[in-house]
Coordinates of C-alpha atoms in Angstrom, one line a residue:
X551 CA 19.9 -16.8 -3.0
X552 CA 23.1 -16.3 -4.3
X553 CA 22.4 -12.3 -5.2
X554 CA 21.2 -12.0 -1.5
X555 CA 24.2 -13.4 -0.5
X556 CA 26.4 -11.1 -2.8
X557 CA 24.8 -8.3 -1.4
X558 CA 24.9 -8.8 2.6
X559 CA 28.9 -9.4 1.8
X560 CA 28.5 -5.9 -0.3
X561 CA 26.1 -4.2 2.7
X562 CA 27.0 -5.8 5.7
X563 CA 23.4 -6.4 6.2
X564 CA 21.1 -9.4 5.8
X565 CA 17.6 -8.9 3.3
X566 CA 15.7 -8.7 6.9
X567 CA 18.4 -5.9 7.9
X568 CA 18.1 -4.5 4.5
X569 CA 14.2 -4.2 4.6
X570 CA 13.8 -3.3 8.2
X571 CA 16.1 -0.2 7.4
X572 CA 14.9 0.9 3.6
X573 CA 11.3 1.4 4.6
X574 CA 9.1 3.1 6.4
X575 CA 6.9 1.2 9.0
X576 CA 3.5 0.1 8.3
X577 CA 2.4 -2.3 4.9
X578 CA 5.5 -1.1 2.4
X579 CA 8.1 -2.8 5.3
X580 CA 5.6 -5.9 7.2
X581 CA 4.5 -6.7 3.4
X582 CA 8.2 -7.4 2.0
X583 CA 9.5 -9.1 6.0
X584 CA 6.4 -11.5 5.5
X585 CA 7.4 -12.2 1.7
X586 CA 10.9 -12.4 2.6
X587 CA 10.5 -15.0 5.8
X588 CA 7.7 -17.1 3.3
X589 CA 10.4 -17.7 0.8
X590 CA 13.3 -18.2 3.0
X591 CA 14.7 -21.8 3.1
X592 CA 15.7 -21.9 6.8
X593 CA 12.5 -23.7 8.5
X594 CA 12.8 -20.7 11.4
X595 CA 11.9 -18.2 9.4
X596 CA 9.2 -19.8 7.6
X597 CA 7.6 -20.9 10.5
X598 CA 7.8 -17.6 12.3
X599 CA 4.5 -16.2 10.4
X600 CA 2.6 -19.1 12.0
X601 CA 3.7 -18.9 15.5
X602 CA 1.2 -17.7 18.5
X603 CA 1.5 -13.8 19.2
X604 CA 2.9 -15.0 22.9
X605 CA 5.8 -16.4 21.2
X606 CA 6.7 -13.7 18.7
X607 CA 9.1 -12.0 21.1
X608 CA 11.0 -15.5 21.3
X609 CA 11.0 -16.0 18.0
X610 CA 12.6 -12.8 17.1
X611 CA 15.1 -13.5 19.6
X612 CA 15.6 -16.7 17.5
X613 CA 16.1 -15.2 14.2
X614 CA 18.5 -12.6 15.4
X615 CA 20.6 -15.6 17.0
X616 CA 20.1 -17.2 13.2
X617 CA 20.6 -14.0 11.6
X618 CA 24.0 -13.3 13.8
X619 CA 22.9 -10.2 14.9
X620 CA 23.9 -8.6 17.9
X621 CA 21.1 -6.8 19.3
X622 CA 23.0 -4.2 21.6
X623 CA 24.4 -2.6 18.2
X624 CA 21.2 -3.3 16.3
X625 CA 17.8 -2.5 19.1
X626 CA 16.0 -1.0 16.7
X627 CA 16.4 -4.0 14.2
X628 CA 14.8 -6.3 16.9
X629 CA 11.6 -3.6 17.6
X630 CA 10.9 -3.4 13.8
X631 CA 10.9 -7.1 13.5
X632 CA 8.5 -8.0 16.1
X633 CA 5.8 -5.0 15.2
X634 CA 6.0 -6.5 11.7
X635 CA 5.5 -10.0 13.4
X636 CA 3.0 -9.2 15.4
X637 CA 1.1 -7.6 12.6
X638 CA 1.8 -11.1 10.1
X639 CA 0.1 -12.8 12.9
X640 CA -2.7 -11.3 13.9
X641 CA -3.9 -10.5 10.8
X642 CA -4.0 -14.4 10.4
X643 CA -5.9 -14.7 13.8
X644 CA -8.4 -12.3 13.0
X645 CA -9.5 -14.2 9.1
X646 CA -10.0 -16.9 11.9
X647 CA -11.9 -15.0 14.1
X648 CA -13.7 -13.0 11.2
X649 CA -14.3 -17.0 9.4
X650 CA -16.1 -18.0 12.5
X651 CA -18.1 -15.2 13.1
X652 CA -19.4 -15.4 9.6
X653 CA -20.0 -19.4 9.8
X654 CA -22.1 -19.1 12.8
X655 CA -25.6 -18.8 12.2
X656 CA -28.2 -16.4 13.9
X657 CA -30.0 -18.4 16.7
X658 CA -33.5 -16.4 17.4
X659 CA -33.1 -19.1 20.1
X660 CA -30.0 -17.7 21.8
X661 CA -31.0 -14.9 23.9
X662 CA -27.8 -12.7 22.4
X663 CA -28.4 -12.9 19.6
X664 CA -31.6 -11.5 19.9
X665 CA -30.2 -8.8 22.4
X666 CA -28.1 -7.7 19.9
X667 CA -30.9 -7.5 17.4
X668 CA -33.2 -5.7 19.5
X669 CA -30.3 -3.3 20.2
X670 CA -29.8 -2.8 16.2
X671 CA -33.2 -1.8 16.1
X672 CA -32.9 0.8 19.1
X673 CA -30.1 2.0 17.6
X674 CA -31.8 2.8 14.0
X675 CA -35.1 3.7 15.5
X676 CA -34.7 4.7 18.6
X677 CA -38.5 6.9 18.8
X678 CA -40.3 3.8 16.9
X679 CA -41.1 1.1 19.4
X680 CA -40.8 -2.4 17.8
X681 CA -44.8 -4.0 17.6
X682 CA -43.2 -7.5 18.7
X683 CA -40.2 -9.7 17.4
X684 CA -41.9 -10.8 13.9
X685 CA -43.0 -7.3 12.4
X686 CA -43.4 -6.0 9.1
X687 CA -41.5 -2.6 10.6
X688 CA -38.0 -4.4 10.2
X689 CA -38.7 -3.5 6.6
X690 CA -38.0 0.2 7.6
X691 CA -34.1 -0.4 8.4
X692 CA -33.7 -2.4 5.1
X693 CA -34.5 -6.1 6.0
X694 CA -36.3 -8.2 3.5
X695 CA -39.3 -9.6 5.2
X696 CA -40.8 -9.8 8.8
X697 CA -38.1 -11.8 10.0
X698 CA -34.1 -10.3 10.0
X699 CA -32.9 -14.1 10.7
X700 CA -33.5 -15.3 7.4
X701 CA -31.4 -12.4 5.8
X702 CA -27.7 -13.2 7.8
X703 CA -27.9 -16.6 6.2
X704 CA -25.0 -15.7 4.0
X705 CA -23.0 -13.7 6.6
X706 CA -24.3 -15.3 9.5
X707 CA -23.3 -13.4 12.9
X708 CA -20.5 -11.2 11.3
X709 CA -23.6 -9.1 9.1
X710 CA -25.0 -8.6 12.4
X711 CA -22.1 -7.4 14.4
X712 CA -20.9 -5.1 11.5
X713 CA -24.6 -3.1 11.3
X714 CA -24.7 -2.7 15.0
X715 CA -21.3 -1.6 15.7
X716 CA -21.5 1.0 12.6
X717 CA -24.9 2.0 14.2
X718 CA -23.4 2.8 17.9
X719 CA -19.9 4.0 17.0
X720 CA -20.7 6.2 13.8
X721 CA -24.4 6.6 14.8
X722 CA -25.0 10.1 12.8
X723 CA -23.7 9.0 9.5
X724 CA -25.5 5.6 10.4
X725 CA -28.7 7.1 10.3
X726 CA -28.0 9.9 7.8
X727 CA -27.1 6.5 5.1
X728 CA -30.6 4.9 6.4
X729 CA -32.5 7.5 6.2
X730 CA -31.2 8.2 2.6
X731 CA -31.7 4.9 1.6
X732 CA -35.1 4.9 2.2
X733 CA -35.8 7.8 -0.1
X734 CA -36.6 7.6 -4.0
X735 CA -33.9 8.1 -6.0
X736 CA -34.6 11.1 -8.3
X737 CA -33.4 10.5 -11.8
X738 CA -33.9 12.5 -14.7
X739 CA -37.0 11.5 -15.7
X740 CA -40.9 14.0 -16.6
X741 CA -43.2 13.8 -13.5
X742 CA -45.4 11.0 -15.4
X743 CA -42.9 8.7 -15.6
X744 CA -42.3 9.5 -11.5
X745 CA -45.5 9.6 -10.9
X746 CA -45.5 6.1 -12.6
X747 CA -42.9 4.3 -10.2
X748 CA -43.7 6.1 -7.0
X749 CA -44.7 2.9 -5.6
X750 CA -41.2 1.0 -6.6
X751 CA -39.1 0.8 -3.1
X752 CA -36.5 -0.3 -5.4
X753 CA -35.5 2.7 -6.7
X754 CA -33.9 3.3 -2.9
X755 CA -32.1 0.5 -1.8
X756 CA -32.2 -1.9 1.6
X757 CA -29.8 -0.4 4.4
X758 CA -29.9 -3.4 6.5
X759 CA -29.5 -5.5 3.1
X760 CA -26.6 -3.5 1.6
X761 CA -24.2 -3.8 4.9
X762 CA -24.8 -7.4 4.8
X763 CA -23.6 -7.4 1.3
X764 CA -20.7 -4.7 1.6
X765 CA -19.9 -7.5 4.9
X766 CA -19.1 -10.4 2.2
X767 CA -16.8 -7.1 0.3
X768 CA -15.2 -6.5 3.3
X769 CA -14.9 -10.0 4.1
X770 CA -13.5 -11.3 0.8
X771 CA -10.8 -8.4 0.8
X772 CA -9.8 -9.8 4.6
X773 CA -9.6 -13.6 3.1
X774 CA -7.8 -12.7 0.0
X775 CA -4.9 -10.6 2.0
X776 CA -6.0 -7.6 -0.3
X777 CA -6.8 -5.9 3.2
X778 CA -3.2 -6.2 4.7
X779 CA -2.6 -2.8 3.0
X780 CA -5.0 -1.4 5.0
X781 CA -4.4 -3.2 8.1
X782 CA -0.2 -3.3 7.9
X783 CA -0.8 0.4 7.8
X784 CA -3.5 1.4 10.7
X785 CA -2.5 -1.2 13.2
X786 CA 0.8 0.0 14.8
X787 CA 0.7 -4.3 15.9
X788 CA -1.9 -6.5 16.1
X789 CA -5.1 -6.0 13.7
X790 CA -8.2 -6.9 15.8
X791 CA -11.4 -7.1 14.8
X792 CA -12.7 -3.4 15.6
X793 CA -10.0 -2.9 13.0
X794 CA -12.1 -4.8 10.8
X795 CA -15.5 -3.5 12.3
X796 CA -13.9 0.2 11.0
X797 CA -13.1 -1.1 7.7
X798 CA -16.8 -2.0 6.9
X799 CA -18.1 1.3 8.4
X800 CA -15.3 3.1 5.7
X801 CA -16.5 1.2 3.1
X802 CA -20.5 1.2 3.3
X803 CA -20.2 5.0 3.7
X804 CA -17.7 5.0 0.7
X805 CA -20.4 2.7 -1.3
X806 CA -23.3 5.2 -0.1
X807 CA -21.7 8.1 -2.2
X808 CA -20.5 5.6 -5.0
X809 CA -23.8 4.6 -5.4
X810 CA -24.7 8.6 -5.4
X811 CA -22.3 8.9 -8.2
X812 CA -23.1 6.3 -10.4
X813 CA -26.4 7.2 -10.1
X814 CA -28.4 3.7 -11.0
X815 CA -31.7 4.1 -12.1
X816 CA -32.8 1.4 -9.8
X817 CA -32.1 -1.5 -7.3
X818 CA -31.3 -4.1 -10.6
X819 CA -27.9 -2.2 -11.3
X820 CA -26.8 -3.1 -7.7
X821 CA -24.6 -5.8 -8.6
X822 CA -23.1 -3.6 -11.6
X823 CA -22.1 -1.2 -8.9
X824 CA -21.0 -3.1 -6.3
X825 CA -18.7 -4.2 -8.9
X826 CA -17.1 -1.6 -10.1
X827 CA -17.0 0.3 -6.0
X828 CA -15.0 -3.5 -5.2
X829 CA -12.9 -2.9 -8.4
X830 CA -12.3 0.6 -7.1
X831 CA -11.2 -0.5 -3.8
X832 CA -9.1 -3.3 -4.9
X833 CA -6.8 -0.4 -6.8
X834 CA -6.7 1.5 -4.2
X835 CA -5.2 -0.9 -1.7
X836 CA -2.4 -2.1 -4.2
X837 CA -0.9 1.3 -2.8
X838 CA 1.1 0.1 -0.2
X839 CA 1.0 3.2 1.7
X840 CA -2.8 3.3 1.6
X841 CA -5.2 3.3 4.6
X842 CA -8.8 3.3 4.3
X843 CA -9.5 5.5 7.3
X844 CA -13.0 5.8 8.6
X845 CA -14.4 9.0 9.9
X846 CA -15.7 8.1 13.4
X847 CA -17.2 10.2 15.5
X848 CA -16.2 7.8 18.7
X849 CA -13.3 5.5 18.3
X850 CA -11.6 3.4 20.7
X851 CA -8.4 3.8 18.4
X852 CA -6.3 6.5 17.5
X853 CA -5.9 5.3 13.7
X854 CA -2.8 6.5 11.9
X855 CA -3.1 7.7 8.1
X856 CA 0.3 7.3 6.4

């Protein structure tokens, strides 16, 4: 505290000032404001990354009276502040709204829930008819069994709503992964040995399956705040949840060609590969000026790549 005091006699400028002004906008600036009002010592400023997105514009108002800054020589300083704000606290909102998404479980009782379903499977198969609600044919899109309910236990809703919005807003690529992951992975291998494990499914993997699983990735890069990076950078204020909806369709195309490259001989290497693909991501976003930009083919955003 006393070298930050030192230097905004030296600059003229306090650290928020100071960071507002030295860097660009997106994660390298909100990243180093949300560090810089955590460790503060004036209750204001600490509290400010907590406070409801109706009352950031007050609070900034607040911290500039703190602060001492006039903001009819400093406008910009104020405008900075509350898009870095805004970001701090609605990335918070949506782990809450992403949490209870994943903690509520599918109800084949609740009419949409099963809508949406239905509409996943219209989506994926749109010339197949579905024989009737419990079917063997939800096999073909990557569930496990006869019934898809049993298979969002771990991600509850949030598996469901990630599948069906990457299957309506990126439907071509959605059905250019299924429809690769049903096929048998050619390795390098004489025909007898093929011939041999023709009948192993394995050696494809489970579309529906996978996003579930690359949901929990996606999910546990949110809760750990390795996704800010991301987020700070492709939401110009608040993230939302299609923000987060994009992410996942990014990242289980990305895993699609990983698992292309690595090349597993079957299914039982999945958890090797999901693995390293999490590793890769994880060093990726500790570029602050990293954003994982999906390649949509309708988007309701206009997502900007720093």
């Amino acid at each position: 505290r006393g070298l930050k005091f030192v230097i905004r006699k030296l600059t003229g400028r306090c650290e928020l000032q100071r960071i507002c002004y030295n860097n660009k906008p997106g994660a390298r600036r909100t990243l180093k404001i949300e560090s810089s009002l955590k460790c503060s010592k004036h209750e204001l400023l600490q509290s400010a990354i907590n406070v409801h997105p109706d009352s950031v514009e007050k609070t900034i108002d607040d911290i500039m009276s703190l602060k001492k800054i006039n903001p009819d020589t400093n406008p910009q300083l104020g405008i900075s502040l509350q898009a870095c704000l805004l970001q701090i606290v609605g990335y918070r909102n949506l782990v809450v709204e992403v949490e209870k998404l994943r903690r509520e479980p599918y109800d084949c009782e609740n009419p949409a829930h099963e809508e949406m379903l239905m509409k996943l499977w219209k989506e994926l198969r749109p010339d197949s008819p579905l024989s009737g609600r419990i079917s063997k044919q939800w096999c073909e899109i990557g569930f496990q069994g006869n019934d898809p309910k049993t298979d969002f236990r771990g991600m509850g809703l949030l598996g469901l709503h990630n599948l069906l919005y990457f299957a309506e807003h990126d439907k071509a690529t959605a059905l250019q992964v299924l429809h690769d992951s049903l096929q048998p992975k050619h390795s390098k291998m004489s025909k007898a040995d093929w011939d041999k494990k023709k009948f192993d499914k394995a050696i494809g993997y489970s579309f529906a399956i996978v996003g579930i699983n690359i949901t929990d990735l996606a999910y546990s890069l949110l809760v750990s705040g390795a996704l800010k990076t991301h987020l700070y950078n492709v939401a110009p204020e608040m993230p939302s949840l299609v923000h987060f909806q994009q992410t996942f369709c990014y990242l289980i195309q990305e895993f699609h060609r990983f698992w292309i490259e690595e090349d597993p001989r079957d299914i039982m290497e999945f958890n090797r590969v999901r693995t390293k693909f999490h590793k890769r991501v994880l060093k990726q976003l500790k570029n602050p000026d990293m954003a994982l930009c999906p390649h949509f083919t309708a988007s309701d955003l206009h997502l900007v790549n720093l």
